Short mmCIF file of C-alpha atoms and ligand atoms in Angstrom, two decimals:
data_model
loop_
_atom_site.label_atom_id
_atom_site.label_comp_id
_atom_site.label_asym_id
_atom_site.label_seq_id
_atom_site.Cartn_x
_atom_site.Cartn_y
_atom_site.Cartn_z
CA UNK A 1 32.33 22.61 11.63
CA UNK A 2 32.87 20.37 14.21
CA UNK A 3 30.07 21.82 16.18
CA UNK A 4 27.43 21.51 13.13
CA UNK A 5 28.79 18.01 12.87
CA UNK A 6 27.96 17.06 16.51
CA UNK A 7 24.37 18.97 16.08
CA UNK A 8 23.58 16.44 13.41
CA UNK A 9 24.65 13.42 15.19
CA UNK A 10 22.42 14.36 18.03
CA UNK A 11 19.88 14.88 15.79
CA UNK A 12 20.48 11.29 14.52
CA UNK A 13 20.68 9.87 18.11
CA UNK A 14 17.14 11.30 18.92
CA UNK A 15 15.74 9.25 16.26
CA UNK A 16 18.12 6.28 16.85
CA UNK A 17 20.04 4.52 19.77
CA UNK A 18 23.72 5.03 20.12
CA UNK A 19 24.43 1.46 18.90
CA UNK A 20 22.60 -1.56 16.97
CA UNK A 21 22.93 -5.09 16.70
CA UNK A 22 25.56 -5.60 13.84
CA UNK A 23 23.23 -8.11 12.71
CA UNK A 24 20.53 -5.96 11.99
CA UNK A 25 22.48 -3.99 9.45
CA UNK A 26 22.27 -6.86 6.79
CA UNK A 27 20.90 -5.06 3.72
CA UNK A 28 19.10 -8.75 3.07
CA UNK A 29 17.15 -8.49 6.52
CA UNK A 30 15.23 -5.36 5.48
CA UNK A 31 16.25 -4.14 2.19
CA UNK A 32 15.73 -0.86 3.63
CA UNK A 33 11.98 -0.64 2.59
CA UNK A 34 10.95 1.07 5.55
CA UNK A 35 13.55 3.70 5.26
CA UNK A 36 12.68 3.93 1.50
CA UNK A 37 8.97 4.55 2.34
CA UNK A 38 10.19 7.39 4.91
CA UNK A 39 12.35 9.13 2.36
CA UNK A 40 9.27 9.03 0.07
CA UNK A 41 6.99 10.51 2.41
CA UNK A 42 9.81 13.13 2.79
CA UNK A 43 9.74 14.04 -0.87
CA UNK A 44 5.90 13.93 -1.07
CA UNK A 45 6.03 16.44 2.01
CA UNK A 46 8.37 18.89 0.12
CA UNK A 47 6.97 18.80 -3.41
CA UNK A 48 3.28 18.90 -2.09
CA UNK A 49 4.20 22.29 -0.31
CA UNK A 50 5.86 23.70 -3.45
CA UNK A 51 2.94 22.81 -5.57
CA UNK A 52 0.60 24.43 -2.98
CA UNK A 53 2.17 27.63 -4.12
CA UNK A 54 0.44 27.52 -7.37
CA UNK A 55 -2.32 25.20 -6.98
CA UNK A 56 -5.85 26.38 -6.67
CA UNK A 57 -8.33 24.13 -5.38
CA UNK A 58 -11.59 25.39 -7.00
CA UNK A 59 -13.29 23.25 -9.66
CA UNK A 60 -13.04 26.56 -12.13
CA UNK A 61 -9.22 27.19 -11.31
CA UNK A 62 -7.57 23.54 -10.39
CA UNK A 63 -7.02 22.40 -13.95
CA UNK A 64 -5.87 25.76 -15.24
CA UNK A 65 -3.39 26.17 -12.28
CA UNK A 66 -1.95 22.60 -13.12
CA UNK A 67 -1.25 23.60 -16.60
CA UNK A 68 0.27 27.01 -15.06
CA UNK A 69 2.33 24.71 -12.70
CA UNK A 70 3.56 22.52 -15.43
CA UNK A 71 4.07 25.19 -18.43
CA UNK A 72 4.94 28.50 -16.70
CA UNK A 73 6.52 27.80 -13.64
CA UNK A 74 10.30 26.83 -13.77
CA UNK A 75 10.80 23.52 -12.49
CA UNK A 76 7.14 23.11 -12.08
CA UNK A 77 6.44 20.06 -14.24
CA UNK A 78 9.59 18.57 -12.15
CA UNK A 79 8.22 19.16 -8.92
CA UNK A 80 5.04 17.79 -10.16
CA UNK A 81 6.52 14.69 -11.56
CA UNK A 82 8.50 13.82 -8.47
CA UNK A 83 5.70 14.17 -6.27
CA UNK A 84 3.62 11.72 -8.82
CA UNK A 85 6.12 9.15 -8.61
CA UNK A 86 7.05 9.26 -4.87
CA UNK A 87 3.38 8.86 -4.57
CA UNK A 88 3.34 5.66 -6.56
CA UNK A 89 6.43 4.38 -5.63
CA UNK A 90 5.46 4.84 -1.79
CA UNK A 91 2.60 2.31 -2.39
CA UNK A 92 5.18 -0.15 -3.72
CA UNK A 93 7.77 0.37 -1.26
CA UNK A 94 5.02 0.04 1.79
CA UNK A 95 3.41 -3.25 0.53
CA UNK A 96 6.85 -4.56 -0.10
CA UNK A 97 7.84 -3.31 3.52
CA UNK A 98 4.57 -5.16 4.84
CA UNK A 99 5.73 -8.51 3.00
CA UNK A 100 9.19 -8.35 4.50
CA UNK A 101 7.87 -7.75 7.98
CA UNK A 102 5.72 -10.58 7.47
CA UNK A 103 8.11 -12.89 6.13
CA UNK A 104 10.81 -12.22 8.46
CA UNK A 105 8.49 -12.66 11.42
CA UNK A 106 8.71 -9.22 12.49
CA UNK A 107 5.38 -9.27 13.95
CA UNK A 108 5.82 -11.00 17.04
CA UNK A 109 5.52 -10.34 20.80
CA UNK A 110 7.06 -6.47 21.13
CA UNK A 111 6.14 -5.78 17.64
CA UNK A 112 2.39 -6.49 17.34
CA UNK A 113 1.26 -2.81 18.14
CA UNK A 114 3.56 -1.74 15.30
CA UNK A 115 2.26 -4.07 12.96
CA UNK A 116 -1.05 -2.76 13.51
CA UNK A 117 0.42 0.90 13.30
CA UNK A 118 2.07 0.13 9.86
CA UNK A 119 -1.35 -1.23 8.90
CA UNK A 120 -3.17 2.06 9.67
CA UNK A 121 -0.07 3.70 7.97
CA UNK A 122 -0.80 1.76 4.80
CA UNK A 123 -4.50 2.95 4.87
CA UNK A 124 -3.36 6.61 5.44
CA UNK A 125 -0.98 6.64 2.31
CA UNK A 126 -3.64 5.05 -0.01
CA UNK A 127 -6.29 7.41 0.93
CA UNK A 128 -3.46 10.45 0.71
CA UNK A 129 -2.71 8.90 -3.03
CA UNK A 130 -6.71 8.38 -3.92
CA UNK A 131 -7.52 12.27 -2.61
CA UNK A 132 -4.55 13.56 -4.20
CA UNK A 133 -5.96 11.80 -7.48
CA UNK A 134 -8.57 14.15 -7.78
CA UNK A 135 -7.07 17.36 -7.37
CA UNK A 136 -5.64 18.06 -11.26
CA UNK A 137 -9.39 17.90 -11.70
CA UNK A 138 -8.85 16.02 -15.36
CA UNK A 139 -10.63 13.35 -16.80
CA UNK A 140 -8.88 10.64 -15.30
CA UNK A 141 -9.04 12.07 -11.82
CA UNK A 142 -12.84 12.98 -12.41
CA UNK A 143 -13.77 9.55 -13.53
CA UNK A 144 -11.45 7.51 -11.62
CA UNK A 145 -12.81 9.01 -8.41
CA UNK A 146 -16.53 8.70 -9.48
CA UNK A 147 -15.92 5.12 -9.74
CA UNK A 148 -14.36 4.53 -6.43
CA UNK A 149 -16.58 6.79 -4.39
CA UNK A 150 -19.35 4.90 -6.44
CA UNK A 151 -18.43 1.59 -4.78
CA UNK A 152 -19.61 2.97 -1.36
CA UNK A 153 -22.90 3.44 -2.39
CA UNK A 154 -23.11 -0.03 -2.24
CA UNK A 155 -22.56 -0.58 1.26
CA UNK A 156 -25.82 -1.67 2.92
CA UNK A 157 -27.56 0.85 5.21
CA UNK A 158 -24.86 3.59 5.68
CA UNK A 159 -23.63 3.55 2.02
CA UNK A 160 -25.63 6.18 0.65
CA UNK A 161 -24.88 8.55 3.32
CA UNK A 162 -21.08 7.72 3.55
CA UNK A 163 -21.17 8.25 -0.32
CA UNK A 164 -23.21 11.91 0.32
CA UNK A 165 -20.61 12.69 2.88
CA UNK A 166 -17.44 12.08 0.83
CA UNK A 167 -18.61 13.81 -2.11
CA UNK A 168 -20.46 16.42 -0.57
CA UNK A 169 -23.33 15.90 -2.43
CA UNK A 170 -24.96 13.28 -4.79
CA UNK A 171 -22.21 14.07 -7.47
CA UNK A 172 -18.22 14.46 -7.74
CA UNK A 173 -17.95 18.37 -8.00
CA UNK A 174 -16.79 21.27 -6.15
CA UNK A 175 -17.53 20.17 -2.54
CA UNK A 176 -15.70 16.87 -3.38
CA UNK A 177 -12.59 18.69 -4.51
CA UNK A 178 -12.70 20.64 -1.06
CA UNK A 179 -13.33 17.81 0.99
CA UNK A 180 -10.51 16.05 -0.97
CA UNK A 181 -8.01 18.98 -0.86
CA UNK A 182 -8.44 19.47 2.92
CA UNK A 183 -8.02 15.82 3.73
CA UNK A 184 -4.86 15.41 1.18
CA UNK A 185 -3.16 18.66 2.27
CA UNK A 186 -3.80 18.83 6.17
CA UNK A 187 -5.90 15.88 8.04
CA UNK A 188 -3.94 12.75 6.06
CA UNK A 189 -0.32 14.32 6.00
CA UNK A 190 -0.67 15.51 9.94
CA UNK A 191 -1.92 11.88 10.71
CA UNK A 192 0.76 10.13 8.79
CA UNK A 193 3.30 12.37 10.50
CA UNK A 194 2.23 11.50 13.89
CA UNK A 195 1.99 7.74 13.21
CA UNK A 196 5.43 7.80 11.68
CA UNK A 197 6.64 9.06 14.40
CA UNK A 198 5.08 6.43 16.56
CA UNK A 199 6.16 3.72 14.24
CA UNK A 200 9.83 4.54 14.80
CA UNK A 201 9.66 4.93 18.31
CA UNK A 202 8.05 1.54 18.35
CA UNK A 203 11.01 0.01 16.46
CA UNK A 204 13.34 1.60 18.74
CA UNK A 205 11.51 0.44 22.00
CA UNK A 206 11.59 -3.09 20.31
CA UNK A 207 15.37 -3.10 20.46
CA UNK A 208 15.93 -2.31 16.68
CA UNK A 209 14.52 -4.28 13.76
CA UNK A 210 14.03 -8.06 14.44
CA UNK A 211 16.63 -10.61 15.22
CA UNK A 212 17.47 -14.38 14.93
CA UNK A 213 16.41 -15.80 18.43
CA UNK A 214 19.63 -16.84 20.29
CA UNK A 215 20.78 -17.82 23.49
CA UNK A 216 20.30 -15.03 26.09
CA UNK A 217 23.76 -15.54 27.44
CA UNK A 218 25.65 -14.94 24.34
CA UNK A 219 26.14 -11.00 24.09
CA UNK A 220 24.74 -9.00 20.91
CA UNK A 221 27.23 -7.96 18.96
CA UNK A 222 26.32 -4.09 18.70
CA UNK A 223 28.36 -1.02 16.21
CA UNK A 224 27.88 2.58 16.84
CA UNK A 225 24.62 3.97 14.75
CA UNK A 226 26.94 6.87 13.56
CA UNK A 227 28.54 5.64 11.20
CA UNK A 228 27.62 2.16 10.65
CA UNK A 229 23.91 2.32 10.58
CA UNK A 230 23.74 5.95 9.15
CA UNK A 231 26.17 5.71 6.32
CA UNK A 232 23.96 2.68 4.83
CA UNK A 233 20.83 4.81 5.51
CA UNK A 234 22.29 7.72 3.60
CA UNK A 235 23.44 5.44 0.62
CA UNK A 236 20.05 4.08 0.45
CA UNK A 237 18.20 7.49 0.72
CA UNK A 238 20.42 9.10 -1.86
CA UNK A 239 20.24 6.40 -4.33
CA UNK A 240 16.51 6.28 -4.01
CA UNK A 241 16.23 10.24 -4.31
CA UNK A 242 18.70 9.95 -7.30
CA UNK A 243 16.45 7.32 -9.08
CA UNK A 244 12.99 9.48 -8.51
CA UNK A 245 14.69 12.58 -9.62
CA UNK A 246 15.60 10.91 -12.95
CA UNK A 247 12.27 9.01 -13.36
CA UNK A 248 10.56 12.37 -12.68
CA UNK A 249 12.86 13.83 -15.84
CA UNK A 250 12.16 10.71 -18.60
CA UNK A 251 8.29 10.32 -17.49
CA UNK A 252 5.70 12.97 -17.13
CA UNK A 253 2.68 12.40 -14.81
CA UNK A 254 -0.50 12.11 -16.62
CA UNK A 255 -2.85 14.97 -17.25
CA UNK A 256 -5.90 14.52 -19.48
CA UNK A 257 -8.28 17.17 -20.74
CA UNK A 258 -10.14 19.12 -18.22
CA UNK A 259 -12.60 16.97 -16.19
CA UNK A 260 -15.90 16.90 -18.23
CA UNK A 261 -18.82 15.32 -16.07
CA UNK A 262 -21.03 14.71 -19.40
CA UNK A 263 -18.24 12.56 -21.13
CA UNK A 264 -17.14 9.57 -19.42
CA UNK A 265 -14.12 7.56 -20.78
CA UNK A 266 -14.40 4.02 -21.78
CA UNK A 267 -13.37 1.98 -19.69
CA UNK A 268 -13.39 4.00 -16.73
CA UNK A 269 -10.88 2.71 -14.28
CA UNK A 270 -10.19 3.12 -10.45
CA UNK A 271 -6.45 4.16 -9.85
CA UNK A 272 -4.17 1.01 -10.23
CA UNK A 273 -3.90 0.32 -6.60
CA UNK A 274 -7.51 -0.11 -6.18
CA UNK A 275 -8.08 -1.81 -9.44
CA UNK A 276 -7.64 -5.31 -7.65
CA UNK A 277 -10.89 -4.23 -5.68
CA UNK A 278 -12.69 -3.13 -9.31
CA UNK A 279 -11.41 -6.50 -10.67
CA UNK A 280 -13.62 -8.37 -7.71
CA UNK A 281 -16.56 -5.85 -8.67
CA UNK A 282 -16.70 -7.79 -11.95
CA UNK A 283 -17.09 -11.03 -10.27
CA UNK A 284 -18.82 -10.67 -7.31
CA UNK A 285 -21.86 -9.39 -5.92
CA UNK A 286 -21.22 -5.24 -5.25
CA UNK A 287 -22.16 -5.62 -1.34
CA UNK A 288 -19.41 -8.57 -1.24
CA UNK A 289 -16.87 -7.05 -3.45
CA UNK A 290 -16.86 -3.53 -1.72
CA UNK A 291 -17.42 -4.51 2.09
CA UNK A 292 -17.51 -8.04 2.68
CA UNK A 293 -14.19 -9.22 1.29
CA UNK A 294 -12.29 -6.06 1.84
CA UNK A 295 -13.51 -6.31 5.85
CA UNK A 296 -12.40 -9.96 5.98
CA UNK A 297 -9.23 -9.25 4.27
CA UNK A 298 -8.44 -6.05 6.80
CA UNK A 299 -9.54 -7.99 9.87
CA UNK A 300 -7.56 -11.03 9.00
CA UNK A 301 -4.50 -8.75 8.48
CA UNK A 302 -5.28 -7.15 11.80
CA UNK A 303 -5.16 -10.58 13.34
CA UNK A 304 -2.17 -11.56 12.00
CA UNK A 305 0.11 -11.02 14.94
CA UNK A 306 -2.39 -12.71 17.36
CA UNK A 307 -2.64 -15.69 15.07
CA UNK A 308 1.24 -16.76 15.04
CA UNK A 309 2.33 -18.42 18.51
CA UNK A 310 5.67 -19.08 19.83
CA UNK A 311 6.35 -20.90 16.88
CA UNK A 312 7.43 -17.57 14.79
CA UNK A 313 10.87 -17.69 13.95
CA UNK A 314 12.17 -14.29 13.83
CA UNK A 315 14.76 -12.69 11.32
CA UNK A 316 14.86 -15.44 9.17
CA UNK A 317 13.11 -15.40 5.56
CA UNK A 318 9.87 -17.59 5.51
CA UNK A 319 10.94 -18.93 8.84
CA UNK A 320 12.65 -22.31 7.35
CA UNK A 321 13.46 -23.76 4.50
CA UNK A 322 10.00 -25.49 4.60
CA UNK A 323 8.38 -22.17 4.81
CA UNK A 324 10.49 -20.94 1.77
CA UNK A 325 9.34 -23.87 -0.16
CA UNK A 326 5.61 -23.23 0.90
CA UNK A 327 5.92 -19.63 -0.23
CA UNK A 328 6.67 -20.66 -3.20
CA UNK A 329 4.17 -23.14 -4.19
CA UNK A 330 1.50 -20.65 -2.37
CA UNK A 331 2.63 -18.15 -4.94
CA UNK A 332 2.56 -20.28 -8.13
CA UNK A 333 -0.66 -21.90 -7.14
CA UNK A 334 -2.44 -18.53 -6.08
CA UNK A 335 -1.53 -16.89 -9.23
CA UNK A 336 -2.46 -19.63 -11.28
CA UNK A 337 -5.87 -20.43 -9.60
CA UNK A 338 -6.83 -16.48 -9.76
CA UNK A 339 -6.14 -16.49 -13.33
CA UNK A 340 -8.29 -19.46 -13.92
CA UNK A 341 -11.18 -18.23 -11.97
CA UNK A 342 -11.14 -14.67 -13.63
CA UNK A 343 -10.93 -16.25 -17.18
CA UNK A 344 -13.85 -18.94 -16.32
CA UNK A 345 -16.00 -16.58 -14.72
CA UNK A 346 -15.34 -14.13 -17.83
CA UNK A 347 -16.61 -17.22 -19.81
CA UNK A 348 -19.91 -17.45 -17.57
CA UNK A 349 -20.53 -14.08 -17.76
CA UNK A 350 -20.29 -14.04 -21.79
CA UNK A 351 -22.44 -17.17 -21.98
CA UNK A 352 -25.86 -17.27 -23.58
CA UNK A 353 -27.23 -17.34 -19.68
CA UNK A 354 -24.88 -15.90 -17.24
CA UNK A 355 -25.11 -16.37 -13.74
CA UNK A 356 -27.24 -13.99 -12.20
CA UNK A 357 -25.78 -11.32 -9.53
CA UNK A 358 -27.68 -12.10 -6.62
CA UNK A 359 -26.61 -11.85 -3.27
CA UNK A 360 -26.71 -15.74 -3.20
CA UNK A 361 -24.96 -16.50 -6.55
CA UNK A 362 -22.20 -13.94 -6.54
CA UNK A 363 -22.13 -13.08 -2.51
CA UNK A 364 -22.97 -15.81 0.01
CA UNK A 365 -21.81 -18.83 -2.45
CA UNK A 366 -18.51 -17.78 -3.44
CA UNK A 367 -17.81 -16.39 0.10
CA UNK A 368 -18.91 -19.78 1.64
CA UNK A 369 -16.28 -21.56 -0.63
CA UNK A 370 -13.53 -19.50 -0.12
CA UNK A 371 -13.90 -19.72 3.85
CA UNK A 372 -14.20 -23.53 3.47
CA UNK A 373 -11.43 -23.86 1.11
CA UNK A 374 -9.16 -21.39 3.48
CA UNK A 375 -10.23 -23.50 6.49
CA UNK A 376 -9.29 -26.53 4.63
CA UNK A 377 -5.92 -25.77 3.52
CA UNK A 378 -5.12 -24.21 7.29
CA UNK A 379 -6.47 -27.69 8.71
CA UNK A 380 -4.25 -29.51 6.05
CA UNK A 381 -1.23 -27.46 6.47
CA UNK A 382 -1.15 -27.29 10.06
CA UNK A 383 -2.67 -30.79 11.06
CA UNK A 384 -1.51 -32.96 8.54
CA UNK A 385 1.61 -31.54 7.10
CA UNK A 386 2.83 -30.12 10.34
CA UNK A 387 3.64 -26.80 9.29
CA UNK A 388 3.78 -24.28 11.94
CA UNK A 389 1.03 -21.66 12.36
CA UNK A 390 3.72 -18.90 11.73
CA UNK A 391 4.45 -20.76 8.25
CA UNK A 392 1.17 -20.95 7.47
CA UNK A 393 0.23 -17.54 8.15
CA UNK A 394 2.95 -16.16 6.20
CA UNK A 395 1.45 -18.35 3.32
CA UNK A 396 -1.67 -16.49 3.77
CA UNK A 397 -0.65 -13.51 3.67
CA UNK A 398 1.71 -14.39 0.26
CA UNK A 399 -1.60 -15.62 -1.26
CA UNK A 400 -3.63 -12.65 -0.36
CA UNK A 401 -0.91 -10.36 -2.00
CA UNK A 402 -0.63 -12.56 -4.89
CA UNK A 403 -4.35 -12.57 -5.75
CA UNK A 404 -4.41 -9.18 -5.52
CA UNK A 405 -1.33 -8.54 -7.59
CA UNK A 406 -2.76 -10.68 -10.23
CA UNK A 407 -6.13 -8.94 -10.18
CA UNK A 408 -4.19 -5.58 -10.45
CA UNK A 409 -2.28 -6.68 -13.18
CA UNK A 410 -5.39 -7.75 -15.08
CA UNK A 411 -7.26 -4.30 -14.21
CA UNK A 412 -4.02 -2.36 -15.30
CA UNK A 413 -3.10 -3.78 -18.86
CA UNK A 414 -6.14 -6.67 -19.73
CA UNK A 415 -9.25 -4.66 -19.19
CA UNK A 416 -10.33 -2.62 -22.21
CA UNK A 417 -13.82 -1.02 -23.37
CA UNK A 418 -16.74 -1.82 -21.11
CA UNK A 419 -13.96 -3.52 -18.88
CA UNK A 420 -13.79 -6.62 -21.09
CA UNK A 421 -10.59 -8.91 -21.28
CA UNK A 422 -8.31 -7.54 -24.12
CA UNK A 423 -5.00 -8.01 -25.05
CA UNK A 424 -2.94 -4.86 -24.11
C1 HEM B 1 4.60 5.14 5.33
C2 HEM B 1 4.35 3.54 5.42
C3 HEM B 1 5.65 3.17 6.26
C4 HEM B 1 6.76 3.86 6.79
C5 HEM B 1 7.47 4.94 6.57
C6 HEM B 1 7.50 2.71 7.46
C7 HEM B 1 8.57 2.77 7.96
C8 HEM B 1 9.55 2.15 8.89
C9 HEM B 1 10.71 2.34 9.05
C10 HEM B 1 11.80 2.99 8.94
C11 HEM B 1 11.09 0.85 9.82
C12 HEM B 1 12.30 0.31 10.39
C13 HEM B 1 13.42 -0.21 9.23
C14 HEM B 1 13.07 -1.44 8.42
O1 HEM B 1 11.97 -2.07 8.84
O2 HEM B 1 13.08 -1.04 7.27
C15 HEM B 1 9.93 0.10 9.97
C16 HEM B 1 9.71 -1.14 10.44
C17 HEM B 1 8.47 -1.90 10.77
N1 HEM B 1 7.51 -1.54 10.16
FE1 HEM B 1 7.12 -0.04 8.73
N2 HEM B 1 6.75 1.56 7.76
C18 HEM B 1 5.57 1.93 6.81
C19 HEM B 1 4.38 0.75 6.87
C20 HEM B 1 4.44 -0.39 7.68
C21 HEM B 1 3.46 -1.09 7.21
C22 HEM B 1 2.10 -1.18 5.87
C23 HEM B 1 3.70 -2.50 8.28
C24 HEM B 1 2.84 -3.46 8.30
C25 HEM B 1 1.55 -3.58 8.50
C26 HEM B 1 4.80 -1.93 8.84
C27 HEM B 1 5.37 -2.72 9.91
C28 HEM B 1 6.38 -2.65 10.48
C29 HEM B 1 7.00 -3.42 11.75
C30 HEM B 1 6.20 -4.48 12.43
C31 HEM B 1 8.36 -2.79 11.88
C32 HEM B 1 9.42 -3.59 12.82
C33 HEM B 1 10.44 -4.36 12.23
C34 HEM B 1 11.52 -5.06 12.69
O3 HEM B 1 11.29 -5.03 13.80
O4 HEM B 1 12.11 -5.78 12.03
N3 HEM B 1 5.40 -0.76 8.55
N4 HEM B 1 9.06 0.64 9.35
#
C-alpha cells in the first residue's frame, strides 16, 4: 500500500514541481479550467478507443455500426454520449480557459510561447470535433460537413484544391469519411497529446501559474504539491467526471436518419462552434467571411502576447478596476452593436433593392470600416483615456469573443428555414 502510494506520488511529481506558490491555489485565479480541459481530453481518448471496437468507417457500414453501438452493445449509448458531451464541453472549457489566461495577464514574458501553443491546441480540438462530426454518417453530419467544406471552395486560388483535398473528391463521400476518420483517430489525437505535454511543461518552466507581481526580496510562500494541489485537482476532476457521466445519462447525443446526399435539410447548419462563421457568411462576401476575417482574427490572437508591453499586470483579473469597467462596457456595447448590425443587415437584405454581394460592397468596405473603427477605438482608449496597452488588448479579446458568441447564439437558436431569422 505504502509502495503504491509512493509510486503514484512519483508519477504526479513528474508532471508537477514538488512545491507550488500558495497563491496559485486560489480557485478564482484559474477556475481549474485548463485542468478541466485536460480531464475532458482524457475522457475523449478513453471513450473514443472504446467506440473503435464497434465503429466501422465505411459509408455503407458507419451508420449501422453506430446503431449497433447504441442499441445492442451494453453501455454503448452511454459511452457515445460521454464522448459527445466531453467533446462539446471541451470547446467551452478551452475558450473559457483562453479568456481566463487573457484576463489574468498570463500571456506575457515567459508565457508567450505557451499562449501560441494554446492557440494551436484550440485549433486542434476544433478540428477533432469537426472531423468526428462526420463519422456517424447521418443527415446532420453529412450536411454540416458539406456546408463547412464548401466554405473552403470560396478561398481564392487554392480553395477548389483544398476542397478536393479534404473531401477526397468533389463531393462528400467515402473518401471524405476515410480522410476524416484517419485525422480523427490518429493524426489529431497524436498531435493533441504531444502539444498538451509541451503546454504543461511550459507552465512548469514558467514557474507555475501566473502570480501577482511583487517585490523579489519577499520570499514566495510555497506549499507541497501533494497533497495541497493534487487534492484540489482531484476534487475538480471528479466533480467534472460525475457531471459528464450524469449528463450522458440524461441527454443523448443526436443521431438523425442515415445520410442522404439527395435530400438537404432546411436549414443546413454547420456544427454550433462554427455557426458564428456561418453567420458571417450571411453578411459578408464569402472570401472575406471564410478567409480574410478569420485570418485577421487568428493573426491578431497570435500577436496578443507581443502587443501588451510591460504594462501587463499579472495574476489580477482585468488588470485593474478600470480594466474591469472597460471589460463590462466592451461586452455590453459589443453584444448590442453585433445584434443591431445583424438585424439592420437582415432588413437591408430583405428590402426591395438589397445591397449586391460584391467584393467591394460586402468585402472591402465593411473590412475597411472595421479596421478604421478598431484603430480609432485603440487611439481613443490608449492615447486619450490613458488605458494601458494590456487593458486595451484584453478589451479587444473580449470584444472578439462577444461578437462570436452573439453570432453563434443567433445561428443556433434564431436561424430557421433558408437561414432566415426566426423565433426558436
Ligand atoms: C486542449 C486544450 C487545453 C488544455 C488541455 C490546457 C491545459 C492547461 C493547463 C492544465 C494549464 C495549467 C492550469 C490552468 O491554467 O488552469 C494551462 C495553462 C495555460 N494555458 Fe492552457 N490548455 C488548453 C488550451 C489553451 C488555450 C486555447 C490557450 C490560449 C491561447 C492556453 C494558454 C495557456 C497559458 C498561457 C497557460 C499558463 C497560464 C498561467 O501561467 O497562469 N491554453 N493550460
